């Protein structure tokens, strides 16, 4: 991908925006990035409890708008909408369309063995587990995903208490200390990486950094 590639970031929550912006600034500051935020998506999913045709159609419209704005690739930053993103990728191929955790999963699978996943948004876990297992099978990697939810972390972030948010995540990650690598599921969890690293002995991956590395190529 060229240095001046135009990348659309599509967000379902504003808390994902700063972490990915910071990751681009650190890893690929020359990229031409623009943001689309539709902050009713997560609330509507939580209310309905499932991904339906109407939700998939909303994702298709968002992605088509991004493509019409000249995007060379699209990165979605919310981890609970895998089926919707797959529909978009099929519609827009060969344009690269990335799920938020796709690149992080690939990096984690290079370690193999027991791979830990910490999440703060419980509805994302089923879709992420399915995506992880599918990628492991496709890559032919023998890996076991061990998932935990950092209780109270998302509420802390909503209250603006980043320190408590990061601490809750680190506490959850400590239960995964026997894993080969630990992944932080949501983009909004990237702020906790250093705290987690100080509590565990294995590598820690964040979805924003992994995604930018993949897009940069």
Coordinates of C-alpha atoms in Angstrom, one line a residue:
X1 CA 0.0 0.0 0.0
X2 CA 1.4 3.4 -0.9
X3 CA 2.5 5.9 1.8
X4 CA -0.3 8.3 0.9
X5 CA -3.1 5.6 0.9
X6 CA -6.4 6.9 2.0
X7 CA -7.9 4.9 4.8
X8 CA -11.5 5.2 6.1
X9 CA -11.9 4.4 9.8
X10 CA -15.5 3.5 10.7
X11 CA -16.4 3.7 14.4
X12 CA -19.4 2.5 16.4
X13 CA -18.3 4.3 19.5
X14 CA -16.3 7.5 20.0
X15 CA -14.0 5.8 22.5
X16 CA -12.3 3.9 19.7
X17 CA -11.2 7.1 17.8
X18 CA -8.3 8.3 20.0
X19 CA -6.5 4.9 20.3
X20 CA -6.5 4.3 16.5
X21 CA -5.4 8.0 15.9
X22 CA -2.5 7.6 18.3
X23 CA -1.5 4.3 16.7
X24 CA -1.4 5.9 13.2
X25 CA 0.6 8.8 14.7
X26 CA 3.2 6.4 16.1
X27 CA 3.4 3.8 13.3
X28 CA 2.2 5.5 10.1
X29 CA 1.9 9.3 10.4
X30 CA 1.9 9.9 6.7
X31 CA -1.3 7.9 6.0
X32 CA -4.3 9.9 4.8
X33 CA -7.0 8.9 7.4
X34 CA -10.6 10.0 7.8
X35 CA -13.2 9.0 10.3
X36 CA -16.9 8.0 10.2
X37 CA -18.7 7.7 13.5
X38 CA -22.2 6.1 13.8
X39 CA -22.6 5.9 17.6
X40 CA -26.0 4.3 17.7
X41 CA -24.7 1.0 16.4
X42 CA -23.4 -0.5 19.7
X43 CA -26.5 0.6 21.6
X44 CA -28.8 -0.8 18.9
X45 CA -26.9 -4.1 18.9
X46 CA -27.1 -4.3 22.7
X47 CA -30.8 -3.7 22.5
X48 CA -31.6 -6.2 19.8
X49 CA -29.1 -8.8 21.0
X50 CA -28.2 -10.0 17.5
X51 CA -27.0 -8.8 14.1
X52 CA -29.9 -8.7 11.7
X53 CA -30.3 -7.7 8.0
X54 CA -31.1 -4.1 8.9
X55 CA -27.8 -3.8 10.8
X56 CA -25.9 -5.4 7.9
X57 CA -27.5 -2.9 5.5
X58 CA -26.4 0.0 7.7
X59 CA -22.8 -1.2 7.5
X60 CA -23.1 -1.5 3.7
X61 CA -24.3 2.1 3.4
X62 CA -21.5 3.4 5.7
X63 CA -18.9 1.5 3.7
X64 CA -20.2 2.7 0.4
X65 CA -20.1 6.3 1.6
X66 CA -16.5 5.7 2.6
X67 CA -15.6 4.3 -0.8
X68 CA -17.3 7.2 -2.5
X69 CA -15.1 9.5 -0.5
X70 CA -12.0 7.9 -2.1
X71 CA -11.0 5.4 0.5
X72 CA -8.4 2.9 -0.7
X73 CA -9.1 0.6 2.3
X74 CA -11.5 0.5 5.3
X75 CA -10.9 -0.4 8.9
X76 CA -13.8 -1.0 11.2
X77 CA -13.0 -0.4 14.9
X78 CA -15.8 -2.1 16.8
X79 CA -15.3 -5.8 17.4
X80 CA -19.0 -6.9 17.7
X81 CA -20.0 -6.7 14.1
X82 CA -18.1 -9.4 12.3
X83 CA -20.9 -10.6 10.1
X84 CA -21.7 -7.1 8.9
X85 CA -18.0 -6.4 8.0
X86 CA -17.8 -9.7 6.1
X87 CA -20.8 -8.5 4.0
X88 CA -19.0 -5.2 3.3
X89 CA -15.8 -7.0 2.4
X90 CA -17.7 -9.1 -0.1
X91 CA -19.4 -6.1 -1.6
X92 CA -16.3 -4.0 -2.0
X93 CA -13.6 -6.5 -2.9
X94 CA -10.9 -6.3 -4.0
X95 CA -10.7 -3.2 -1.7
X96 CA -9.1 -4.2 1.6
X97 CA -11.8 -4.2 4.4
X98 CA -10.4 -5.1 7.8
X99 CA -12.2 -6.3 10.9
X100 CA -10.9 -4.6 13.9
X101 CA -9.1 -7.6 15.3
X102 CA -8.1 -9.4 12.1
X103 CA -4.5 -8.2 12.2
X104 CA -4.1 -8.8 15.9
X105 CA -5.4 -12.3 15.6
X106 CA -2.9 -13.1 12.9
X107 CA 0.0 -11.7 15.0
X108 CA -1.2 -13.7 18.1
X109 CA -1.5 -16.9 16.1
X110 CA 2.2 -16.7 15.3
X111 CA 2.8 -17.5 19.0
X112 CA 0.4 -20.5 19.0
X113 CA -0.5 -22.4 22.1
X114 CA -2.8 -20.7 24.7
X115 CA -3.7 -17.3 23.6
X116 CA -5.4 -14.9 26.0
X117 CA -8.1 -12.4 25.2
X118 CA -9.4 -9.6 27.5
X119 CA -12.6 -7.8 26.5
X120 CA -14.6 -5.0 28.0
X121 CA -17.7 -5.3 25.8
X122 CA -19.2 -8.7 26.4
X123 CA -21.4 -8.8 23.2
X124 CA -18.2 -8.9 21.2
X125 CA -16.8 -12.1 22.6
X126 CA -18.9 -14.6 20.6
X127 CA -18.2 -13.0 17.3
X128 CA -14.5 -12.6 18.1
X129 CA -14.2 -16.2 19.2
X130 CA -15.7 -17.4 16.0
X131 CA -13.4 -15.2 14.0
X132 CA -10.4 -16.4 15.9
X133 CA -11.2 -20.1 15.5
X134 CA -11.8 -19.6 11.8
X135 CA -8.5 -17.9 11.3
X136 CA -6.6 -20.5 13.3
X137 CA -8.1 -23.2 11.2
X138 CA -7.3 -21.4 8.0
X139 CA -3.7 -20.8 9.1
X140 CA -3.4 -24.4 10.3
X141 CA -2.4 -23.2 13.8
X142 CA -3.0 -25.3 16.9
X143 CA -4.1 -22.6 19.4
X144 CA -6.6 -22.3 22.2
X145 CA -8.3 -19.0 23.0
X146 CA -8.9 -18.2 26.7
X147 CA -11.2 -15.2 27.1
X148 CA -12.0 -13.1 30.1
X149 CA -14.2 -10.0 30.5
X150 CA -12.8 -7.0 32.5
X151 CA -15.8 -6.3 34.7
X152 CA -16.5 -2.7 35.3
X153 CA -13.8 -1.4 32.9
X154 CA -16.2 -0.1 30.3
X155 CA -18.3 1.7 32.9
X156 CA -15.1 3.3 34.3
X157 CA -14.2 4.5 30.8
X158 CA -17.7 6.0 30.3
X159 CA -17.2 7.8 33.6
X160 CA -13.9 9.2 32.3
X161 CA -11.8 7.2 34.8
X162 CA -9.1 5.9 32.6
X163 CA -6.9 4.8 35.5
X164 CA -9.7 2.5 36.9
X165 CA -10.5 1.3 33.4
X166 CA -6.9 0.3 32.8
X167 CA -6.6 -1.3 36.3
X168 CA -9.7 -3.5 35.8
X169 CA -8.2 -4.7 32.5
X170 CA -4.8 -5.5 34.1
X171 CA -6.5 -7.4 36.9
X172 CA -8.4 -9.5 34.3
X173 CA -5.2 -10.1 32.3
X174 CA -3.4 -11.4 35.3
X175 CA -5.6 -14.5 35.2
X176 CA -4.1 -15.2 31.7
X177 CA -0.5 -15.0 32.8
X178 CA 0.1 -18.6 31.6
X179 CA -0.7 -17.7 28.0
X180 CA 1.9 -17.2 25.2
X181 CA 0.4 -13.8 24.4
X182 CA -2.4 -11.6 25.5
X183 CA -4.7 -9.6 23.2
X184 CA -6.7 -6.6 24.3
X185 CA -10.0 -6.9 22.4
X186 CA -11.5 -3.4 22.0
X187 CA -9.7 -0.5 20.4
X188 CA -10.6 1.5 23.5
X189 CA -8.4 -0.8 25.7
X190 CA -5.2 0.3 24.1
X191 CA -4.5 2.8 27.0
X192 CA -4.2 -0.2 29.3
X193 CA -1.4 -1.9 27.4
X194 CA 1.5 -0.6 29.5
X195 CA -0.3 -1.5 32.8
X196 CA -1.0 -5.0 31.5
X197 CA 2.6 -5.4 30.4
X198 CA 3.8 -4.6 33.9
X199 CA 1.5 -7.3 35.4
X200 CA 2.2 -10.2 33.0
X201 CA 5.3 -11.9 31.6
X202 CA 4.0 -12.5 28.1
X203 CA 3.7 -10.1 25.1
X204 CA 0.6 -7.9 24.9
X205 CA -1.0 -7.0 21.6
X206 CA -3.5 -4.2 21.0
X207 CA -5.9 -4.1 18.0
X208 CA -5.1 -0.5 16.9
X209 CA -1.3 -1.1 16.7
X210 CA -1.7 -4.5 14.9
X211 CA -4.2 -3.0 12.5
X212 CA -2.0 -0.1 11.5
X213 CA 1.0 -2.4 11.0
X214 CA -1.2 -4.5 8.7
X215 CA -2.5 -1.6 6.7
X216 CA 1.0 -0.1 6.3
X217 CA 2.3 -3.4 5.0

